[in-house]
Amino acid sequence: MTHIPVTQTPAASAPVTQTPVTSAPVTRLTVLYDARCSLCLHLRQWLQSRRQLVPLDLVAAGSQEARRRFPGLDHAGTLDEITVVGDRGQIYRSTSAWIVCLWALAEHRPKAHWLATPMGRPFARATVLAAAKYRSVTAQPCGDGDGRCAVPDVDPVPVPDPADGSPG
């Protein structure tokens, strides 16, 4: 896992700095998803519909919002694989990103703990590889053959605040 500085969001009360994971628990996660991918959009809605123990902000990868929040992040890379950023600057990619998304959900946290073990990780990795294969055969080509794709400017999904039930 890598750490990056995180730009303060409107919901944050103080700037966030790089902090070791052990000294500060994750209290919010930002999931950067590919807004051009039908599977990614489906999973975005699925995550949004589940009860979250840790709030998930769902932001289109490579979007202006993603670039504003995380100016030091490799945004081209976030379009290649799922990336999740913790509120203390932690970066999770690929298999670790899927596991941390499940960990944030009430009904899937025990499964996430198991998937993070040496016994469970191969199952998580196989799922990520299957999703990547599905994306590769269903994704529509984009750009002019230069490898660059336009990212739709999608608004982040508001997440209800568990304290008062209002959007985050």
PDB file of C-alpha atoms in Angstrom:
ATOM      1  CA  MET A   1       0.000   0.000   0.000  1.00  0.00           C
ATOM      2  CA  THR A   2       1.230   3.474  -0.907  1.00  0.00           C
ATOM      3  CA  HIS A   3       0.432   6.804   0.767  1.00  0.00           C
ATOM      4  CA  ILE A   4      -0.319  10.108  -0.950  1.00  0.00           C
ATOM      5  CA  PRO A   5      -1.423  13.456   0.433  1.00  0.00           C
ATOM      6  CA  VAL A   6      -5.177  13.867   0.125  1.00  0.00           C
ATOM      7  CA  THR A   7      -6.746  17.189  -0.807  1.00  0.00           C
ATOM      8  CA  GLN A   8      -9.353  18.375   1.676  1.00  0.00           C
ATOM      9  CA  THR A   9     -12.902  17.738   0.489  1.00  0.00           C
ATOM     10  CA  PRO A  10     -15.868  19.936   1.406  1.00  0.00           C
ATOM     11  CA  ALA A  11     -17.034  17.360   3.956  1.00  0.00           C
ATOM     12  CA  ALA A  12     -13.662  17.267   5.713  1.00  0.00           C
ATOM     13  CA  SER A  13     -13.078  19.495   8.713  1.00  0.00           C
ATOM     14  CA  ALA A  14      -9.268  19.548   8.660  1.00  0.00           C
ATOM     15  CA  PRO A  15      -6.545  18.944   6.081  1.00  0.00           C
ATOM     16  CA  VAL A  16      -5.449  15.341   5.815  1.00  0.00           C
ATOM     17  CA  THR A  17      -1.758  14.472   5.981  1.00  0.00           C
ATOM     18  CA  GLN A  18       0.241  11.334   5.366  1.00  0.00           C
ATOM     19  CA  THR A  19      -0.104   9.117   8.411  1.00  0.00           C
ATOM     20  CA  PRO A  20       0.878   5.484   8.963  1.00  0.00           C
ATOM     21  CA  VAL A  21      -2.160   3.214   8.770  1.00  0.00           C
ATOM     22  CA  THR A  22      -1.563   1.912  12.281  1.00  0.00           C
ATOM     23  CA  SER A  23      -1.866   5.356  13.871  1.00  0.00           C
ATOM     24  CA  ALA A  24      -5.163   6.423  12.315  1.00  0.00           C
ATOM     25  CA  PRO A  25      -8.098   4.247  11.317  1.00  0.00           C
ATOM     26  CA  VAL A  26      -9.670   4.657   7.902  1.00  0.00           C
ATOM     27  CA  THR A  27     -12.900   6.591   8.330  1.00  0.00           C
ATOM     28  CA  ARG A  28     -13.763   7.229   4.660  1.00  0.00           C
ATOM     29  CA  LEU A  29     -12.756   5.685   1.338  1.00  0.00           C
ATOM     30  CA  THR A  30     -12.890   7.073  -2.186  1.00  0.00           C
ATOM     31  CA  VAL A  31     -13.467   4.466  -4.881  1.00  0.00           C
ATOM     32  CA  LEU A  32     -12.196   5.553  -8.296  1.00  0.00           C
ATOM     33  CA  TYR A  33     -14.153   3.609 -10.911  1.00  0.00           C
ATOM     34  CA  ASP A  34     -14.139   3.630 -14.721  1.00  0.00           C
ATOM     35  CA  ALA A  35     -17.285   5.553 -15.729  1.00  0.00           C
ATOM     36  CA  ARG A  36     -17.049   4.142 -19.292  1.00  0.00           C
ATOM     37  CA  CYS A  37     -17.291   0.525 -18.098  1.00  0.00           C
ATOM     38  CA  SER A  38     -20.719  -1.085 -17.719  1.00  0.00           C
ATOM     39  CA  LEU A  39     -19.438  -3.561 -15.109  1.00  0.00           C
ATOM     40  CA  CYS A  40     -17.847  -0.727 -13.121  1.00  0.00           C
ATOM     41  CA  LEU A  41     -21.090   1.277 -13.220  1.00  0.00           C
ATOM     42  CA  HIS A  42     -23.032  -1.772 -12.031  1.00  0.00           C
ATOM     43  CA  LEU A  43     -20.592  -2.322  -9.156  1.00  0.00           C
ATOM     44  CA  ARG A  44     -20.740   1.384  -8.297  1.00  0.00           C
ATOM     45  CA  GLN A  45     -24.521   1.083  -7.870  1.00  0.00           C
ATOM     46  CA  TRP A  46     -24.145  -2.160  -5.932  1.00  0.00           C
ATOM     47  CA  LEU A  47     -21.669  -0.558  -3.497  1.00  0.00           C
ATOM     48  CA  GLN A  48     -23.937   2.455  -3.127  1.00  0.00           C
ATOM     49  CA  SER A  49     -26.927   0.253  -2.264  1.00  0.00           C
ATOM     50  CA  ARG A  50     -25.189  -1.613   0.582  1.00  0.00           C
ATOM     51  CA  ARG A  51     -24.979  -0.564   4.229  1.00  0.00           C
ATOM     52  CA  GLN A  52     -21.539   0.956   4.713  1.00  0.00           C
ATOM     53  CA  LEU A  53     -19.547   0.758   7.927  1.00  0.00           C
ATOM     54  CA  VAL A  54     -17.005   3.074   6.335  1.00  0.00           C
ATOM     55  CA  PRO A  55     -18.508   5.646   3.935  1.00  0.00           C
ATOM     56  CA  LEU A  56     -17.565   5.197   0.283  1.00  0.00           C
ATOM     57  CA  ASP A  57     -17.274   8.182  -2.033  1.00  0.00           C
ATOM     58  CA  LEU A  58     -17.659   6.939  -5.609  1.00  0.00           C
ATOM     59  CA  VAL A  59     -15.785   9.159  -8.066  1.00  0.00           C
ATOM     60  CA  ALA A  60     -15.119   8.601 -11.777  1.00  0.00           C
ATOM     61  CA  ALA A  61     -11.460   7.740 -12.329  1.00  0.00           C
ATOM     62  CA  GLY A  62      -9.586  10.384 -14.297  1.00  0.00           C
ATOM     63  CA  SER A  63     -12.376  12.938 -13.814  1.00  0.00           C
ATOM     64  CA  GLN A  64     -11.830  16.560 -12.824  1.00  0.00           C
ATOM     65  CA  GLU A  65     -13.155  15.684  -9.363  1.00  0.00           C
ATOM     66  CA  ALA A  66     -10.637  12.834  -8.986  1.00  0.00           C
ATOM     67  CA  ARG A  67      -7.804  15.121 -10.127  1.00  0.00           C
ATOM     68  CA  ARG A  68      -8.906  17.841  -7.709  1.00  0.00           C
ATOM     69  CA  ARG A  69      -9.062  15.454  -4.756  1.00  0.00           C
ATOM     70  CA  PHE A  70      -5.835  13.587  -5.524  1.00  0.00           C
ATOM     71  CA  PRO A  71      -3.468  15.788  -7.550  1.00  0.00           C
ATOM     72  CA  GLY A  72      -0.459  13.517  -6.913  1.00  0.00           C
ATOM     73  CA  LEU A  73      -2.125  10.301  -8.070  1.00  0.00           C
ATOM     74  CA  ASP A  74      -1.362   8.539 -11.367  1.00  0.00           C
ATOM     75  CA  HIS A  75      -4.792   9.116 -12.920  1.00  0.00           C
ATOM     76  CA  ALA A  76      -4.035   7.167 -16.094  1.00  0.00           C
ATOM     77  CA  GLY A  77      -3.344   4.154 -13.875  1.00  0.00           C
ATOM     78  CA  THR A  78      -6.683   4.547 -12.111  1.00  0.00           C
ATOM     79  CA  LEU A  79      -8.408   3.950 -15.452  1.00  0.00           C
ATOM     80  CA  ASP A  80      -6.550   0.642 -15.855  1.00  0.00           C
ATOM     81  CA  GLU A  81      -7.408  -0.875 -12.479  1.00  0.00           C
ATOM     82  CA  ILE A  82      -9.738  -0.135  -9.594  1.00  0.00           C
ATOM     83  CA  THR A  83      -8.122   2.232  -7.115  1.00  0.00           C
ATOM     84  CA  VAL A  84      -9.356   3.133  -3.638  1.00  0.00           C
ATOM     85  CA  VAL A  85      -7.903   6.011  -1.619  1.00  0.00           C
ATOM     86  CA  GLY A  86      -8.275   6.183   2.156  1.00  0.00           C
ATOM     87  CA  ASP A  87      -8.885   9.455   3.947  1.00  0.00           C
ATOM     88  CA  ARG A  88      -5.332   9.344   5.363  1.00  0.00           C
ATOM     89  CA  GLY A  89      -3.715   8.933   1.935  1.00  0.00           C
ATOM     90  CA  GLN A  90      -3.622   5.135   1.747  1.00  0.00           C
ATOM     91  CA  ILE A  91      -3.818   3.783  -1.806  1.00  0.00           C
ATOM     92  CA  TYR A  92      -5.254   0.358  -2.572  1.00  0.00           C
ATOM     93  CA  ARG A  93      -5.120  -1.039  -6.117  1.00  0.00           C
ATOM     94  CA  SER A  94      -6.476  -4.097  -7.868  1.00  0.00           C
ATOM     95  CA  THR A  95      -7.118  -7.018  -5.477  1.00  0.00           C
ATOM     96  CA  SER A  96      -6.457  -4.949  -2.351  1.00  0.00           C
ATOM     97  CA  ALA A  97      -8.915  -2.320  -3.595  1.00  0.00           C
ATOM     98  CA  TRP A  98     -11.688  -4.906  -3.995  1.00  0.00           C
ATOM     99  CA  ILE A  99     -10.988  -6.325  -0.558  1.00  0.00           C
ATOM    100  CA  VAL A 100     -11.084  -2.902   1.120  1.00  0.00           C
ATOM    101  CA  CYS A 101     -14.391  -2.105  -0.652  1.00  0.00           C
ATOM    102  CA  LEU A 102     -15.905  -5.291   0.802  1.00  0.00           C
ATOM    103  CA  TRP A 103     -14.367  -4.466   4.200  1.00  0.00           C
ATOM    104  CA  ALA A 104     -16.271  -1.151   4.177  1.00  0.00           C
ATOM    105  CA  LEU A 105     -19.618  -2.967   3.810  1.00  0.00           C
ATOM    106  CA  ALA A 106     -21.458  -4.285   6.854  1.00  0.00           C
ATOM    107  CA  GLU A 107     -22.575  -7.585   5.358  1.00  0.00           C
ATOM    108  CA  HIS A 108     -19.239  -8.338   3.670  1.00  0.00           C
ATOM    109  CA  ARG A 109     -16.636  -7.353   6.259  1.00  0.00           C
ATOM    110  CA  PRO A 110     -16.135 -10.922   7.561  1.00  0.00           C
ATOM    111  CA  LYS A 111     -15.609 -12.144   3.970  1.00  0.00           C
ATOM    112  CA  ALA A 112     -13.116  -9.309   3.377  1.00  0.00           C
ATOM    113  CA  HIS A 113     -11.123 -10.381   6.426  1.00  0.00           C
ATOM    114  CA  TRP A 114     -10.943 -13.920   5.010  1.00  0.00           C
ATOM    115  CA  LEU A 115     -10.079 -12.706   1.483  1.00  0.00           C
ATOM    116  CA  ALA A 116      -7.134 -10.777   2.953  1.00  0.00           C
ATOM    117  CA  THR A 117      -5.599 -14.008   4.325  1.00  0.00           C
ATOM    118  CA  PRO A 118      -3.160 -16.216   2.403  1.00  0.00           C
ATOM    119  CA  MET A 119      -5.978 -18.757   1.963  1.00  0.00           C
ATOM    120  CA  GLY A 120      -8.530 -16.220   0.679  1.00  0.00           C
ATOM    121  CA  ARG A 121      -6.377 -13.906  -1.415  1.00  0.00           C
ATOM    122  CA  PRO A 122      -6.196 -16.253  -4.445  1.00  0.00           C
ATOM    123  CA  PHE A 123     -10.017 -16.180  -4.620  1.00  0.00           C
ATOM    124  CA  ALA A 124     -10.025 -12.387  -4.513  1.00  0.00           C
ATOM    125  CA  ARG A 125      -7.308 -12.264  -7.176  1.00  0.00           C
ATOM    126  CA  ALA A 126      -9.249 -14.654  -9.424  1.00  0.00           C
ATOM    127  CA  THR A 127     -12.315 -12.423  -9.132  1.00  0.00           C
ATOM    128  CA  VAL A 128     -10.307  -9.335 -10.073  1.00  0.00           C
ATOM    129  CA  LEU A 129      -8.776 -11.146 -13.051  1.00  0.00           C
ATOM    130  CA  ALA A 130     -12.217 -12.323 -14.203  1.00  0.00           C
ATOM    131  CA  ALA A 131     -13.563  -8.767 -13.953  1.00  0.00           C
ATOM    132  CA  ALA A 132     -10.562  -7.460 -15.925  1.00  0.00           C
ATOM    133  CA  LYS A 133     -11.134 -10.070 -18.630  1.00  0.00           C
ATOM    134  CA  TYR A 134     -14.839  -9.139 -18.806  1.00  0.00           C
ATOM    135  CA  ARG A 135     -13.901  -5.463 -19.125  1.00  0.00           C
ATOM    136  CA  SER A 136     -11.420  -6.217 -21.890  1.00  0.00           C
ATOM    137  CA  VAL A 137     -13.996  -7.997 -24.050  1.00  0.00           C
ATOM    138  CA  THR A 138     -16.886  -5.593 -23.378  1.00  0.00           C
ATOM    139  CA  ALA A 139     -15.101  -2.230 -23.340  1.00  0.00           C
ATOM    140  CA  GLN A 140     -15.706  -0.027 -26.330  1.00  0.00           C
ATOM    141  CA  PRO A 141     -12.588   1.328 -28.018  1.00  0.00           C
ATOM    142  CA  CYS A 142     -11.911   4.979 -27.388  1.00  0.00           C
ATOM    143  CA  GLY A 143      -9.593   7.716 -28.513  1.00  0.00           C
ATOM    144  CA  ASP A 144      -7.947   7.994 -31.909  1.00  0.00           C
ATOM    145  CA  GLY A 145      -5.682   5.006 -31.458  1.00  0.00           C
ATOM    146  CA  ASP A 146      -3.451   7.026 -29.145  1.00  0.00           C
ATOM    147  CA  GLY A 147      -4.448   5.074 -26.029  1.00  0.00           C
ATOM    148  CA  ARG A 148      -6.149   8.077 -24.445  1.00  0.00           C
ATOM    149  CA  CYS A 149      -9.830   8.025 -23.555  1.00  0.00           C
ATOM    150  CA  ALA A 150     -12.146  10.856 -22.660  1.00  0.00           C
ATOM    151  CA  VAL A 151     -13.539  10.434 -19.168  1.00  0.00           C
ATOM    152  CA  PRO A 152     -17.169  11.397 -18.662  1.00  0.00           C
ATOM    153  CA  ASP A 153     -17.492  14.106 -16.052  1.00  0.00           C
ATOM    154  CA  VAL A 154     -19.708  12.312 -13.538  1.00  0.00           C
ATOM    155  CA  ASP A 155     -20.684  13.886 -10.239  1.00  0.00           C
ATOM    156  CA  PRO A 156     -19.600  11.969  -7.137  1.00  0.00           C
ATOM    157  CA  VAL A 157     -22.351   9.938  -5.503  1.00  0.00           C
ATOM    158  CA  PRO A 158     -23.439  11.437  -2.164  1.00  0.00           C
ATOM    159  CA  VAL A 159     -23.096   8.969   0.674  1.00  0.00           C
ATOM    160  CA  PRO A 160     -25.513   9.186   3.608  1.00  0.00           C
ATOM    161  CA  ASP A 161     -23.860  10.194   6.854  1.00  0.00           C
ATOM    162  CA  PRO A 162     -24.624   7.366   9.325  1.00  0.00           C
ATOM    163  CA  ALA A 163     -24.884   9.916  12.152  1.00  0.00           C
ATOM    164  CA  ASP A 164     -27.832  11.820  10.760  1.00  0.00           C
ATOM    165  CA  GLY A 165     -28.943   9.913   7.670  1.00  0.00           C
ATOM    166  CA  SER A 166     -28.395  12.918   5.389  1.00  0.00           C
ATOM    167  CA  PRO A 167     -26.240  12.843   2.232  1.00  0.00           C
ATOM    168  CA  GLY A 168     -22.494  13.239   2.888  1.00  0.00           C
TER     169      GLY A 168
END
